Short mmCIF file of C-alpha atoms in Angstrom, two decimals:
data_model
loop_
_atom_site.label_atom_id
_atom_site.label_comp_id
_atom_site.label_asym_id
_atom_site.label_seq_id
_atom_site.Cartn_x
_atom_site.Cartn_y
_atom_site.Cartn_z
CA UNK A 24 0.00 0.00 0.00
CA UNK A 25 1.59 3.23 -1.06
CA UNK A 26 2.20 6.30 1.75
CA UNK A 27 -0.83 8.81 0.59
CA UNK A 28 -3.08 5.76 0.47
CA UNK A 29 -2.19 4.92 4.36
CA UNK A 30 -2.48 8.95 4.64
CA UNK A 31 -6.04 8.68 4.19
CA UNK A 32 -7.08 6.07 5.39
CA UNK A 33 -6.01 7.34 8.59
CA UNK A 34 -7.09 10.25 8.08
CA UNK A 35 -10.69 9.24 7.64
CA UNK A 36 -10.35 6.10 10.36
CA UNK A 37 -9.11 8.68 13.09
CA UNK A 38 -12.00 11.12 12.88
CA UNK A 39 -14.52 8.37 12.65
CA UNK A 40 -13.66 7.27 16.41
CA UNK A 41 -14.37 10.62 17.46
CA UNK A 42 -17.69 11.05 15.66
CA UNK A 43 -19.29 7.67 16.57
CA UNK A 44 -20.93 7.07 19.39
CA UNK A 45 -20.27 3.73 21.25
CA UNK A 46 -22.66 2.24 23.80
CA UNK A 47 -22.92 1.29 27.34
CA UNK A 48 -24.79 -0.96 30.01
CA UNK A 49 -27.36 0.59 32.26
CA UNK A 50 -25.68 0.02 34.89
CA UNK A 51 -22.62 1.96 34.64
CA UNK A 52 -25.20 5.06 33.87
CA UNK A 53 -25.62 8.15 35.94
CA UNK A 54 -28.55 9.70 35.03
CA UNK A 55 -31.96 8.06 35.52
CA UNK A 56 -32.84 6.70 31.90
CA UNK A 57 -36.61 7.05 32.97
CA UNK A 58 -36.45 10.48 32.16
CA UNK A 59 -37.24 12.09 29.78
CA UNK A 60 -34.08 13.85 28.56
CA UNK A 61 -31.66 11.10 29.32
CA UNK A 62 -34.01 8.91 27.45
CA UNK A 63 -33.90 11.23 24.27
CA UNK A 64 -30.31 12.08 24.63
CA UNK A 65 -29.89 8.33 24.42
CA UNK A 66 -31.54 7.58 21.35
CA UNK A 67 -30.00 10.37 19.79
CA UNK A 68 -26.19 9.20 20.55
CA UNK A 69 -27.39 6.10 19.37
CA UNK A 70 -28.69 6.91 15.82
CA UNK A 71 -26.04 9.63 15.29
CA UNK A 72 -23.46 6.54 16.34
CA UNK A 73 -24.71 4.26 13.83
CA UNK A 74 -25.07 6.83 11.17
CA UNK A 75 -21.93 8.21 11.52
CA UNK A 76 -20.44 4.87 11.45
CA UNK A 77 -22.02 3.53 8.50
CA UNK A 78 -21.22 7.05 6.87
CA UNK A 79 -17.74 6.10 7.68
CA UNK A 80 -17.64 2.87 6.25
CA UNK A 81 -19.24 3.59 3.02
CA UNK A 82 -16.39 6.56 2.99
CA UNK A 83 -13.92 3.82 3.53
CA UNK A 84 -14.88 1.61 1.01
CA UNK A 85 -15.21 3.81 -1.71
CA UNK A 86 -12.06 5.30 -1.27
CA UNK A 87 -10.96 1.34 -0.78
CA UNK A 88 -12.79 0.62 -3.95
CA UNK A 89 -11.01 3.39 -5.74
CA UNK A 90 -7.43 2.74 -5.10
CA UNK A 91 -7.76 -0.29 -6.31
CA UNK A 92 -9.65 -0.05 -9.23
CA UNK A 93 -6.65 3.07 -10.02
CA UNK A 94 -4.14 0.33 -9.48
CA UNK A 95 -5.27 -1.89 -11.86
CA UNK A 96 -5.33 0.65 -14.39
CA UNK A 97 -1.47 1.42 -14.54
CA UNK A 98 -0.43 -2.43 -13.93
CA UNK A 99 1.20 -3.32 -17.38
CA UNK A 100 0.57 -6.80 -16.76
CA UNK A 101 1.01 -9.08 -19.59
CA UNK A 102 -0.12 -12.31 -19.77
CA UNK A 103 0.94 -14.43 -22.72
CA UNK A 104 0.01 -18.13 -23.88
CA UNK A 105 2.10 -20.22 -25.77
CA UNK A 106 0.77 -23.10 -28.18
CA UNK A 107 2.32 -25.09 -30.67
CA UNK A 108 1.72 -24.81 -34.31
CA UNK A 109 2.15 -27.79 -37.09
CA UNK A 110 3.86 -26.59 -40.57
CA UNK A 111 5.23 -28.21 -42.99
CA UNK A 112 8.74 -27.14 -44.44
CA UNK A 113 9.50 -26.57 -48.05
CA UNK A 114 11.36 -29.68 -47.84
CA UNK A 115 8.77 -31.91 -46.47
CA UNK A 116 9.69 -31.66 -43.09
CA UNK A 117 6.82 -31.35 -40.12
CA UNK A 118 7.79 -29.04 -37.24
CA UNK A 119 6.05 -27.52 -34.43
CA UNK A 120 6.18 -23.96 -34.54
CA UNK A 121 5.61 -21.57 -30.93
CA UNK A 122 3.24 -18.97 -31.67
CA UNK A 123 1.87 -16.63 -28.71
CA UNK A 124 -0.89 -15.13 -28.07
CA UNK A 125 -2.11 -12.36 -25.51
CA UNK A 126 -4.59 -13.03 -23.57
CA UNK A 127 -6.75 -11.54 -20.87
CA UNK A 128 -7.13 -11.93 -17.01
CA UNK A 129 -10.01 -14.83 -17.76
CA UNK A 130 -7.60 -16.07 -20.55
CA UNK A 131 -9.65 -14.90 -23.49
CA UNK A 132 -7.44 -13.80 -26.84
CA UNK A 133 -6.80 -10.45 -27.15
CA UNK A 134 -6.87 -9.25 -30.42
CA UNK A 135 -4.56 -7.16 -32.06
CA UNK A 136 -6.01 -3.74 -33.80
#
């Protein structure tokens, strides 16, 4: 993974501790959660948590998505298959000759233009 790449990513992983809300038993509480604004303040951390999360994560993956799909752009990847070719010599002889051909990631022919 190349230095901006881990840049970002940190970038955007770092801020999304800050902005998501995590949750906690009852127990540990200190206000009465029968209340009214306890109760609302609550709920409110709660959606605003998840949101912000999911936000996050769709951030994340796109960026994710992107890098990679960037990377595989500029790869100059060849891939090449060899097979053998019967001819026939002016002289009678039969000989097997190498001809290659390109051929894709799912090892379809490429053809030339």
């Amino acid at each position: 993974m190349k230095h901006h790449t881990k840049l970002l990513l940190l970038g955007l992983t770092v801020p999304a501790f800050f902005l998501t809300g995590c949750t906690t038993n009852t127990e540990s509480r200190v206000t009465n959660p029968r209340q009214p604004g306890p109760a609302v303040g609550n709920a409110v951390g709660t959606a605003v948590g998840a949101v912000g999360s999911n936000v996050v994560g769709a951030v994340v993956g796109g960026v994710e998505g992107a890098t990679a799909a960037t990377k595989s752009t500029f790869t100059n990847e060849r891939r090449v298959v060899r097979v053998w070719k019967t001819e026939t010599t002016a002289d009678g002889r039969t000989i097997q000759v190498p001809v290659e051909i390109e051929v894709d990631e799912h090892g379809r022919p490429i053809e030339k233009k």
